[in-house]
Coordinates of C-alpha atoms and ligand atoms in Angstrom, one line a residue:
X18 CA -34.6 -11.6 -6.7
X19 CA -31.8 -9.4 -5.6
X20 CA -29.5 -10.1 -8.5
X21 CA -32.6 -9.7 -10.6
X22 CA -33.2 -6.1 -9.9
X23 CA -29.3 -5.5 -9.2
X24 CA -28.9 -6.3 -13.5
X25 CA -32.7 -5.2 -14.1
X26 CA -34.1 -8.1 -15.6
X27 CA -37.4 -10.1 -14.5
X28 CA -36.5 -12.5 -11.8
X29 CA -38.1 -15.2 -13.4
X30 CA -35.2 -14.9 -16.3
X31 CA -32.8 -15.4 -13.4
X32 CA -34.6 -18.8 -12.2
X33 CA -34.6 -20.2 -15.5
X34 CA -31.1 -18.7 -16.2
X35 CA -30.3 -21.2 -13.3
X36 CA -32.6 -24.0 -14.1
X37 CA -30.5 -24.5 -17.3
X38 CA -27.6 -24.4 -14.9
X39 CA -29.4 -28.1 -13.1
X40 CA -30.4 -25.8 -10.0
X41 CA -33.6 -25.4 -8.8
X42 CA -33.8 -22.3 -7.1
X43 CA -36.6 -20.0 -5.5
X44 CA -36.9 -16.0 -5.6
X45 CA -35.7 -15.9 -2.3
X46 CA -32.6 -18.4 -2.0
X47 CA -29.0 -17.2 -1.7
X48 CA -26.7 -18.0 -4.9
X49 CA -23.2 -19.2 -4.1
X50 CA -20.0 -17.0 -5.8
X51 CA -20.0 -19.6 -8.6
X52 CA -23.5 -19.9 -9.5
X53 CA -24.0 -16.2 -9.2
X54 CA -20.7 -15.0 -11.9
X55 CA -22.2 -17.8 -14.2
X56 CA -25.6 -16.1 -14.1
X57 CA -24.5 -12.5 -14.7
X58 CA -22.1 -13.6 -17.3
X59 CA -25.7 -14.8 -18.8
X60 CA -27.0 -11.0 -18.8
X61 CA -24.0 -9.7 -20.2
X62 CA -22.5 -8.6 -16.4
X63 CA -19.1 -9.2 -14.3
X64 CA -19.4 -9.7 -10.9
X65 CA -16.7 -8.5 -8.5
X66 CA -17.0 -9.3 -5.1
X67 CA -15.7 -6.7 -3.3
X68 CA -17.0 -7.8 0.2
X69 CA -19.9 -10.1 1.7
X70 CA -20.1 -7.4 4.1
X71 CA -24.0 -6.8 5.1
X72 CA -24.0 -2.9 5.8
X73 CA -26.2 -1.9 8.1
X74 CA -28.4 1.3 7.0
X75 CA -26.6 4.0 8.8
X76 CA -28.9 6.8 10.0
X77 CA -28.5 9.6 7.9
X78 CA -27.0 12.1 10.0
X79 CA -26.3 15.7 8.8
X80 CA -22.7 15.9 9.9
X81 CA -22.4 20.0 9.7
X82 CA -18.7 21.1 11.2
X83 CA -20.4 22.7 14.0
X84 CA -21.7 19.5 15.2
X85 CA -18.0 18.2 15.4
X86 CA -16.9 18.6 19.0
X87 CA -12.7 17.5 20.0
X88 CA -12.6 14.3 20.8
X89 CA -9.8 12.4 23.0
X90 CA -6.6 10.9 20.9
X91 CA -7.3 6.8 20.7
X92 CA -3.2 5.3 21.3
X93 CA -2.2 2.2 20.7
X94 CA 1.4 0.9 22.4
X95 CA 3.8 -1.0 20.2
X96 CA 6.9 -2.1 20.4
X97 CA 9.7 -5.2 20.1
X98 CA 8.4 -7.8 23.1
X99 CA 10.1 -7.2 26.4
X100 CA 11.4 -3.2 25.3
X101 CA 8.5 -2.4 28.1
X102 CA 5.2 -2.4 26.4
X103 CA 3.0 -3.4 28.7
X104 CA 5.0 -1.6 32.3
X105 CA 4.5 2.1 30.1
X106 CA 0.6 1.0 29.8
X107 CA 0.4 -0.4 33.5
X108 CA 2.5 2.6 34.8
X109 CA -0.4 4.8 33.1
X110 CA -3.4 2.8 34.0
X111 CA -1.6 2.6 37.6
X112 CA -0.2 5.8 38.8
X113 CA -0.4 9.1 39.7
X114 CA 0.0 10.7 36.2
X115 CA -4.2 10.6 36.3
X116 CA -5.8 13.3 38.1
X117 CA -9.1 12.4 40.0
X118 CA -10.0 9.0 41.4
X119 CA -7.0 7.3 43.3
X120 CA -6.4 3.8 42.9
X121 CA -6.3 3.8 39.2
X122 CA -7.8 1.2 37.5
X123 CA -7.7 -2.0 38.3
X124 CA -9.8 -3.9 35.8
X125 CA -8.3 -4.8 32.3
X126 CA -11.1 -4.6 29.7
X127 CA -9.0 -4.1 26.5
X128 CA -9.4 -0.1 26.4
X129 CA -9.1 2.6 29.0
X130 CA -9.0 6.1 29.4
X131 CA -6.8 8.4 31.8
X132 CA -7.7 11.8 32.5
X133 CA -4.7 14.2 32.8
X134 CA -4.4 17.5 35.3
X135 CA -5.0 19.6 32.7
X136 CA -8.6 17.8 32.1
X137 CA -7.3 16.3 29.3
X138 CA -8.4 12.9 27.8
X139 CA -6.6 10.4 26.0
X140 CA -7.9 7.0 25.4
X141 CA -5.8 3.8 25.1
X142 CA -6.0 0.6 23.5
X143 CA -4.8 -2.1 26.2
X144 CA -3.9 -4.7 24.5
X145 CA 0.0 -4.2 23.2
X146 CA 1.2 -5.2 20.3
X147 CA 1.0 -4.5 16.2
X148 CA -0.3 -7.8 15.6
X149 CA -3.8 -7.0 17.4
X150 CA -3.5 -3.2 16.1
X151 CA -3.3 -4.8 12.4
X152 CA -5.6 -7.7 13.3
X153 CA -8.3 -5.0 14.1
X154 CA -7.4 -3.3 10.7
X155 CA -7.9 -6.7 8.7
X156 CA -11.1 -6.3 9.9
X157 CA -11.6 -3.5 8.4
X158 CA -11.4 -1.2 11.4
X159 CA -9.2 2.2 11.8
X160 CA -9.3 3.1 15.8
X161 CA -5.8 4.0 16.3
X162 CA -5.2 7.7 16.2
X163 CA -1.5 7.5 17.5
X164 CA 1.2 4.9 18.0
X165 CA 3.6 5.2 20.7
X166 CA 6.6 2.9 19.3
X167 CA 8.4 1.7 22.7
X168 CA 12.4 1.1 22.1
X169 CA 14.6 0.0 24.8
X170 CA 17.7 2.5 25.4
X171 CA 20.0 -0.6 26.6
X172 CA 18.8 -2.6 23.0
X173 CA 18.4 -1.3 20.0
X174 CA 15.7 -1.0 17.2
X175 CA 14.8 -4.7 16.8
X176 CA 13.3 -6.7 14.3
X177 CA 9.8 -6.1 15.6
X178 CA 10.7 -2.5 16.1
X179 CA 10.6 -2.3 12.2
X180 CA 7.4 -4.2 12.1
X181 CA 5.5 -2.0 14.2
X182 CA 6.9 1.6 12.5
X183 CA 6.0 -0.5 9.3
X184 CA 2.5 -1.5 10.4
X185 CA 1.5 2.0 11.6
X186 CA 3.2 3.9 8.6
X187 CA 0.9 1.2 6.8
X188 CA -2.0 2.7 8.6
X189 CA -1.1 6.3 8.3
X190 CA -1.0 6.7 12.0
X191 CA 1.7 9.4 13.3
X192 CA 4.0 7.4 15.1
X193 CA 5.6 8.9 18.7
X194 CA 8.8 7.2 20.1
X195 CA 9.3 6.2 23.8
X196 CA 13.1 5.3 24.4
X197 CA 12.6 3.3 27.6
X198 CA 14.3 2.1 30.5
X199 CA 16.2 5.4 30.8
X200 CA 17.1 4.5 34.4
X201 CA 19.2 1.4 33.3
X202 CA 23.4 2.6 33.0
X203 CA 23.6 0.9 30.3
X204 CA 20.8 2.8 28.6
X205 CA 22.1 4.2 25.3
X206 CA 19.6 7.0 23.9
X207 CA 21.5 8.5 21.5
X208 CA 22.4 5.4 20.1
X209 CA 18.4 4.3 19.5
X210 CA 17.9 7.6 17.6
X211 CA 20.8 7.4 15.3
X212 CA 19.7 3.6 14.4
X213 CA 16.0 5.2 13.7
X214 CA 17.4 7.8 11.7
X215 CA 19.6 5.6 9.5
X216 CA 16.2 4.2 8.9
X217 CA 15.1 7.8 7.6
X218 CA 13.3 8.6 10.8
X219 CA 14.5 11.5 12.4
X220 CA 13.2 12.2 15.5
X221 CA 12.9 16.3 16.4
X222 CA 16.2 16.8 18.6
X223 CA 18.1 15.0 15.6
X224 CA 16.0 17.6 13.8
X225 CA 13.3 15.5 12.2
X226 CA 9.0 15.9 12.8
X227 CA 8.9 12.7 14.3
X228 CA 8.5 12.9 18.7
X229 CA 10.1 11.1 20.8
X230 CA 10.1 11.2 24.8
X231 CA 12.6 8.9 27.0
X232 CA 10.9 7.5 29.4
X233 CA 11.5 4.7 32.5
X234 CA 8.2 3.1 32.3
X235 CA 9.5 1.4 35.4
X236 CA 10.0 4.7 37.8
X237 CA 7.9 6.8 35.7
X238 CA 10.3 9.3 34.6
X239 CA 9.3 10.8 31.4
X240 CA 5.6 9.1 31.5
X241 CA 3.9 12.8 32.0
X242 CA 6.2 14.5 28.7
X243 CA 5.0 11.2 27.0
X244 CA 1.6 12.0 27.0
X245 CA 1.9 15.9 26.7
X246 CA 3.4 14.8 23.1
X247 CA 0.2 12.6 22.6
X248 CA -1.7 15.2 23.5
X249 CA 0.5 18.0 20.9
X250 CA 0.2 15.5 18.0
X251 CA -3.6 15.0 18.6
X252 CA -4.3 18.7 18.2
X253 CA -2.4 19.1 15.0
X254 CA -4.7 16.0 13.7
X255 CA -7.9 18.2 14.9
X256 CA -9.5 14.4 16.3
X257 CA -13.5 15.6 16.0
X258 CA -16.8 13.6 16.4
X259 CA -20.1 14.2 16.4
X260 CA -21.4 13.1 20.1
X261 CA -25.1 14.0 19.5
X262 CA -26.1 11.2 17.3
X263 CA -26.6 7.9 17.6
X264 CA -23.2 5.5 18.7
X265 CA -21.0 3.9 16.2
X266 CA -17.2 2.6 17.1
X267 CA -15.7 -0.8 17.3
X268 CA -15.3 -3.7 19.5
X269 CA -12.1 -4.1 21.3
X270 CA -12.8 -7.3 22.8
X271 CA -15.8 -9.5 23.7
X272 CA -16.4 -12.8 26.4
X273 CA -18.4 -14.5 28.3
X274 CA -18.9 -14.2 32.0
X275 CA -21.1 -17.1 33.8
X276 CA -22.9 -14.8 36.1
X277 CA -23.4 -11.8 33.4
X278 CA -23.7 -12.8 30.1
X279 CA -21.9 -11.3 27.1
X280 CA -19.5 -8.7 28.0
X281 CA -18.2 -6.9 25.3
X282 CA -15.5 -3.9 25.6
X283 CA -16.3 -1.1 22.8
X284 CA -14.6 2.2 21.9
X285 CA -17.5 5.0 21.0
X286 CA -15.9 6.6 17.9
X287 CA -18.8 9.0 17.1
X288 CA -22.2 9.9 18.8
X289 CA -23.0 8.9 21.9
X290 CA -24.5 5.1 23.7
X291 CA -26.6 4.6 26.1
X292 CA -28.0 2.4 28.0
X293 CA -31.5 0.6 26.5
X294 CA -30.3 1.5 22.9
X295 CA -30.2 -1.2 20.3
X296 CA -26.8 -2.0 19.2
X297 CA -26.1 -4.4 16.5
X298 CA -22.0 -5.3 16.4
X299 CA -20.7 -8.0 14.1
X300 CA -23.1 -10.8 14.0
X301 CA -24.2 -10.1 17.3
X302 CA -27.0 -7.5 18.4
X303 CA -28.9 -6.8 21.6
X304 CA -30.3 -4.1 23.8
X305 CA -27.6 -1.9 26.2
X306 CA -28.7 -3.2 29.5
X307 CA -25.7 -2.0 31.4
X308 CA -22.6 -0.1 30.4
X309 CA -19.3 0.5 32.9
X310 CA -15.9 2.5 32.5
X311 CA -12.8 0.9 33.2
X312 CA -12.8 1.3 37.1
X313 CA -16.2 -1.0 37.1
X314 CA -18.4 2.3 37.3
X315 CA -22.1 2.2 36.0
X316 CA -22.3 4.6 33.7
X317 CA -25.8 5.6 31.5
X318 CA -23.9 6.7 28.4
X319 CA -20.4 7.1 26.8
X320 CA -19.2 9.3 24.3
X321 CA -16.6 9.6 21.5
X322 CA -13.6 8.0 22.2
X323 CA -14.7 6.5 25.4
X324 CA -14.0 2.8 26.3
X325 CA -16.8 0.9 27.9
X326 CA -17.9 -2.5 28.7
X327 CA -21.4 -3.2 28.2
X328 CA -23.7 -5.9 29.2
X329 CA -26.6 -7.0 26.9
X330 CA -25.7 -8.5 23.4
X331 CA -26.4 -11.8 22.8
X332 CA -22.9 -13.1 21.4
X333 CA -19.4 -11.9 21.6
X334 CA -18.5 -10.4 18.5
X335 CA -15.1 -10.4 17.3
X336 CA -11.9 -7.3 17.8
X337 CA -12.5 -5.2 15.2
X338 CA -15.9 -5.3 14.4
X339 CA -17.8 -2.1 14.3
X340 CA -21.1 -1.7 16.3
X341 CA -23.7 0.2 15.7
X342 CA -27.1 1.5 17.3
X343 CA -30.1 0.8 15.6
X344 CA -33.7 1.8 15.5
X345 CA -35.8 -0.8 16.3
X346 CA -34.6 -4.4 18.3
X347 CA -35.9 -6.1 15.3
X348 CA -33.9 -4.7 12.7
X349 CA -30.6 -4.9 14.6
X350 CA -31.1 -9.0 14.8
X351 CA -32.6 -9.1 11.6
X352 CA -29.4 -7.8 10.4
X353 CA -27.2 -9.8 12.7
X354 CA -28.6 -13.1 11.8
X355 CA -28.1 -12.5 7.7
X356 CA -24.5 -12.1 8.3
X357 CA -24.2 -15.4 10.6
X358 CA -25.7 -17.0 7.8
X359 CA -23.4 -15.4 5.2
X360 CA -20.6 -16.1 7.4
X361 CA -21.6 -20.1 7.3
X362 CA -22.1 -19.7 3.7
X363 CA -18.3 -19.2 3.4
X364 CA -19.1 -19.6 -0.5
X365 CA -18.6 -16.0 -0.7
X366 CA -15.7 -14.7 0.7
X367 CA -15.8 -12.2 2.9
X368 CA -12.5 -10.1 1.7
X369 CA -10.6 -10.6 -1.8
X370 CA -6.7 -9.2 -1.8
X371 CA -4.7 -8.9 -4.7
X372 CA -2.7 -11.6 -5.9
X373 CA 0.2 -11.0 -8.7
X374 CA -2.2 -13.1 -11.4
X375 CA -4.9 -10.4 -10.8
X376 CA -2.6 -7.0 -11.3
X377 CA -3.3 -7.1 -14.7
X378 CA -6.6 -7.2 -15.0
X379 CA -6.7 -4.7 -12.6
X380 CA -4.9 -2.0 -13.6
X381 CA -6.8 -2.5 -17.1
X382 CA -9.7 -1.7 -15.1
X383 CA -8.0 1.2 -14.2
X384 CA -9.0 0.9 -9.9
X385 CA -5.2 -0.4 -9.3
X386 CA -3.4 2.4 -8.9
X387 CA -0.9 0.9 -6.2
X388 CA 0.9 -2.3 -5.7
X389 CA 1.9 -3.1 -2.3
X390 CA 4.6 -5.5 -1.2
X391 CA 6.0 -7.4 1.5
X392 CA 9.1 -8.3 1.6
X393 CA 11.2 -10.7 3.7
X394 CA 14.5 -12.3 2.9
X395 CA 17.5 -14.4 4.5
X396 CA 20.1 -11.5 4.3
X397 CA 19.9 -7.4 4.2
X398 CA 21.9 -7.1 1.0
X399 CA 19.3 -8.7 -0.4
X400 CA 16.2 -7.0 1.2
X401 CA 17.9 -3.6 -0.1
X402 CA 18.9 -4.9 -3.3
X403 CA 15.6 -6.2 -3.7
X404 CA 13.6 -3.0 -2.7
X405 CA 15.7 -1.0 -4.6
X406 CA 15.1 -2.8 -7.9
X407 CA 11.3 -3.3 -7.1
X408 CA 10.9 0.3 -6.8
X409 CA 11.8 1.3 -10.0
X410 CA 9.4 -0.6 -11.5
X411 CA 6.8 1.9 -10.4
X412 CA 5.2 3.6 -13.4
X413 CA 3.1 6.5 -14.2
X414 CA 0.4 4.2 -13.9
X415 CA 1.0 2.0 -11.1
X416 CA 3.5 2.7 -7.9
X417 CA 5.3 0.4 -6.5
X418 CA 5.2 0.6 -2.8
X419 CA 7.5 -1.5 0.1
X420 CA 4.9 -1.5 3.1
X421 CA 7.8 -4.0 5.6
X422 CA 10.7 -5.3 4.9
X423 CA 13.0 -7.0 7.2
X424 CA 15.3 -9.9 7.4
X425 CA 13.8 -13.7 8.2
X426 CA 11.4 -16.2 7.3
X427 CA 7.3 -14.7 6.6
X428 CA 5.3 -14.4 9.9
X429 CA 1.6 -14.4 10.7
X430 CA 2.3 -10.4 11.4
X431 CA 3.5 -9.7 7.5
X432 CA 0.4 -11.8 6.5
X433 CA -1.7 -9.8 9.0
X434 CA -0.4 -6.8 7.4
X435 CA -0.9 -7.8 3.8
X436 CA -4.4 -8.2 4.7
X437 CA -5.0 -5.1 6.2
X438 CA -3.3 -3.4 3.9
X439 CA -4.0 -5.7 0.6
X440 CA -0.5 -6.4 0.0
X441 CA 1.5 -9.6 -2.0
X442 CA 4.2 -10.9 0.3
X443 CA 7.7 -11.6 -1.6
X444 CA 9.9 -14.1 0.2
X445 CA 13.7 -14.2 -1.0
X446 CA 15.5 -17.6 0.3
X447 CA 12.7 -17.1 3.4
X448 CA 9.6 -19.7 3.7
X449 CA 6.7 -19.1 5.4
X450 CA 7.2 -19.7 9.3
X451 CA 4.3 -21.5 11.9
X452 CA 0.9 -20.6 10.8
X453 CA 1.8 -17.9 8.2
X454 CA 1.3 -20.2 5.8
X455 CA -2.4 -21.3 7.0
X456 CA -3.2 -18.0 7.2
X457 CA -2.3 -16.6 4.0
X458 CA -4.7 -19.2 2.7
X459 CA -7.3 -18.2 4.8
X460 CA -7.0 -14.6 4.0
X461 CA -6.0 -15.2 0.2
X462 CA -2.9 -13.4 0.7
X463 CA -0.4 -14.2 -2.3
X464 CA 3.3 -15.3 -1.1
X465 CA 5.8 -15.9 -3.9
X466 CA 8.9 -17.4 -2.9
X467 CA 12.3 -16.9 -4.5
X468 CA 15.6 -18.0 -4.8
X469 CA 16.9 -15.9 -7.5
X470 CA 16.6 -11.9 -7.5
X471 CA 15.9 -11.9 -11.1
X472 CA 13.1 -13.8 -11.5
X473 CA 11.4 -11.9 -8.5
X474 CA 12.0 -8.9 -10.1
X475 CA 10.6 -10.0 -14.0
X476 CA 7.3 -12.1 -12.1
X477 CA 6.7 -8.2 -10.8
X478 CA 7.4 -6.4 -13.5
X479 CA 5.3 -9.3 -15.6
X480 CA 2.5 -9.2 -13.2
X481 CA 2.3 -5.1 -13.9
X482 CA 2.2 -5.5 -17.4
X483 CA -0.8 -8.4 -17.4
X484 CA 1.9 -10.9 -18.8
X485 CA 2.7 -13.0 -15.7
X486 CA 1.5 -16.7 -16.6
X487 CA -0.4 -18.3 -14.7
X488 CA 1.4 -20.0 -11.3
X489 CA 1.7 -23.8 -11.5
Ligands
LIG501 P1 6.8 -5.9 26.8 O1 7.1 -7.3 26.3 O2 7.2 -4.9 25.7 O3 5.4 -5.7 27.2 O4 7.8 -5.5 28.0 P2 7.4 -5.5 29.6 O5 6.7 -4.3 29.9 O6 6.9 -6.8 30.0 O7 8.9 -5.3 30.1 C1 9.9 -6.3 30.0 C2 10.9 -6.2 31.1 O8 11.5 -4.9 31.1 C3 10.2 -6.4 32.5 O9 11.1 -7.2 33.3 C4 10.1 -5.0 33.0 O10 10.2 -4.9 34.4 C5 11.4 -4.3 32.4 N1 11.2 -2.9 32.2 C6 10.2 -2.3 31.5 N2 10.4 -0.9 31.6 C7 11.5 -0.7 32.3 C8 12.2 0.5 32.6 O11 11.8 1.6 32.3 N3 13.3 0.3 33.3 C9 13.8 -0.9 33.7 N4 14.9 -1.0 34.4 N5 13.2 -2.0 33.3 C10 12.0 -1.9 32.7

């Protein structure tokens, strides 16, 4: 009956339309992807599935400007593993650089916030890494507001260096350096910013936009500037939200604890929660029972950009979902349970990226305006010769754009990124590498692997003109 009344015609067409097709079906079943393009093809429509999302009726909210109040900056630490990641978030969530309550915190819950002498707030995303920041953003969620890259002075910008300034320019979040481990003699500073600005990233004392701050996340030298530059690049992005409606944000992570129940860590992005509201998040929903800050507080509401755990849903949803407070109780499960059961029927998938076969019919459609790519290869010469070749492709109609390139074989990162940013991965002389390859199926992301630089480039330049045939 939906389909009916989406393409206007009595349902009863639709049943028969489907009775020809051997199925016996009632007003109320749910058509799998195949039965359902079939169908419309019947009455003359295409179906595009865009995404099986179930949207939850947001409540209409007047969002005036005057009802936008600042809100804290949201950061997210990445960096190439041991370059000091998680000592620069410790060091924050441990020491003195927070005015107030001594101690710190203690607890890790995926988020916390500091507060700063000046009253300041800034909010921070606890689990390092690019590969959960562009996990979350497969999932359709944008938290981030900054990333704080973290380079070692005694190394050098690293392979996963390159992935994380690729992942966040990806996301369009400004990107703040920390040159780290200062304190060590064999720390070379200069040396870190002249790498970053043969990569075209100039930081301001090599006079570029781009902030950096050296830092010893180990003694704490620098840690204080650090944040002062979080806190300069968060006014220039004017961060507002609304805090007097009701709460919407994400979920930063979710389990279960024997004695409480479901314990889910969310970041408020707009409006405020409280305790005894309805939240639905995911597939999950539930009244607030309890919510707590990140020292273990009991608080009775949280607003925009705040970090809580709260007690009362009746699941763990997943990183990255958003949540949302509802109405009624009833509506919030009602809504919860229709996606579980979309979610079992994985008939319908639940994201569609673009694949080189499907440029073409795209770009007739005239909604593909840019193609991103992924590229990975055995040597350099070849990633720039690549790029540079695969760039001038780009048309008036369609722009070619490199999200990540690097040197090596494809990781579950790159096919994390293609999905978050519906990209086609190119591999030159480089296979997939552990899971990648499971992945990309799972997420439908297109790999092509080469051998020669040619027939790279004409698959492309094919694919943009609608001519590429069909892969075997
Ligand atoms: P991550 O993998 O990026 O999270 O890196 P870690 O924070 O685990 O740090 C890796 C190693 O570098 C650890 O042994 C830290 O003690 C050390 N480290 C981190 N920051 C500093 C620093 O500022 N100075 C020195 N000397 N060592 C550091």
């Amino acid at each position: 009956s939906e389909v009916a009344s989406m393409m206007d015609v009595p349902v009863t067409k639709v049943i028969s339309a489907c009775m020809s097709l051997g199925m016996m079906v009632t007003m109320n079943q749910r058509l799998d992807a195949e039965t359902l393009s079939v169908v419309a093809e019947e009455f003359g429509y295409e179906v595009e599935f865009v995404t099986a999302e179930i949207e939850a009726p947001v409540e209409e909210v007047e969002e005036n400007d005057e009802d936008l109040e600042p809100r804290a900056p949201i950061v997210t630490v990445m960096g190439h593993v041991d370059h000091g990641k998680t000592s620069l978030l410790d060091y924050i969530r441990k020491e003195n650089v927070i005015a107030g309550e001594s101690g710190g915190i203690t607890q890790h819950i995926g988020a916390y916030g500091v507060i700063l002498e000046g009253g300041q707030k800034i909010a921070f995303l606890d689990t390092p890494g690019h590969e959960a920041f562009t996990a979350m953003r497969a999932r359709g969620a944008q938290v981030t507001d900054i990333a704080i890259i973290v380079i070692a002075a005694d190394d050098d910008v690293k392979p996963q260096t390159k992935e994380a300034i690729s992942h966040a320019q990806a996301a369009g979040v400004p990107i703040i350096f920390a040159i780290n481990k200062v304190d060590l003699p064999t720390a070379n500073v200069d040396k870190v910013k002249e790498s970053l600005a043969n990569m075209n990233l100039l930081v301001e004392d090599w006079g570029g936009k781009i902030q950096s701050q050296d830092i010893s996340a180990k003694k704490g030298d620098g840690v204080k500037d650090l944040l002062e530059k979080v806190l300069l690049e968060a006014e220039i992005l004017e961060l507002k939200a609304n805090p007097n409606r009701t709460a919407t944000g994400t979920v930063v992570e979710a389990f279960l604890d024997k004695g409480r129940g479901y314990v889910s860590t969310v970041l408020v992005q707009s409006g405020t929660l409280k305790v005894g509201d309805y939240v639905l998040a995911g597939t999950t929903s539930g009244k607030v029972k309890a919510i707590h800050d990140e020292r273990g507080h009991k608080i009775k509401e949280a607003g925009p950009s705040t970090p809580v755990s709260l007690l009362g849903l009746d699941g763990a949803p997943q990183a990255g979902d958003t949540f949302q407070v509802m109405r009624d109780e009833r509506e919030a499960k009602d809504i919860a349970s229709k996606r579980t059961q979309l979610q079992r029927e994985q008939s319908v998938r639940t994201q569609k990226h673009i694949t080189l076969d499907e440029i073409g019919r795209r770009i007739a459609l005239g909604d593909f305006k840019e193609l991103n790519i992924i590229l990975k290869a055995d040597v350099d010469g070849s990633v720039e010769a690549l790029t540079d070749s695969l760039q001038k492709l780009s048309t008036e109609e369609i722009q070619v754009n490199i999200i990540h390139k690097g040197v090596g074989a494809i990781t579950e990162s790159d096919v994390l990124l293609a999905s978050a940013s519906d990209a086609v991965i190119i591999g030159f002389n480089v296979r997939p590498a552990g899971n990648a390859r499971m992945l990309a199926d799972k997420e439908e992301i297109d790999i092509r692997s080469y051998s020669i630089i040619y027939d790279a480039i004409n698959d492309i330049k094919d694919a943009m003109e609608g001519m590429l045939s069909p892969e075997l």
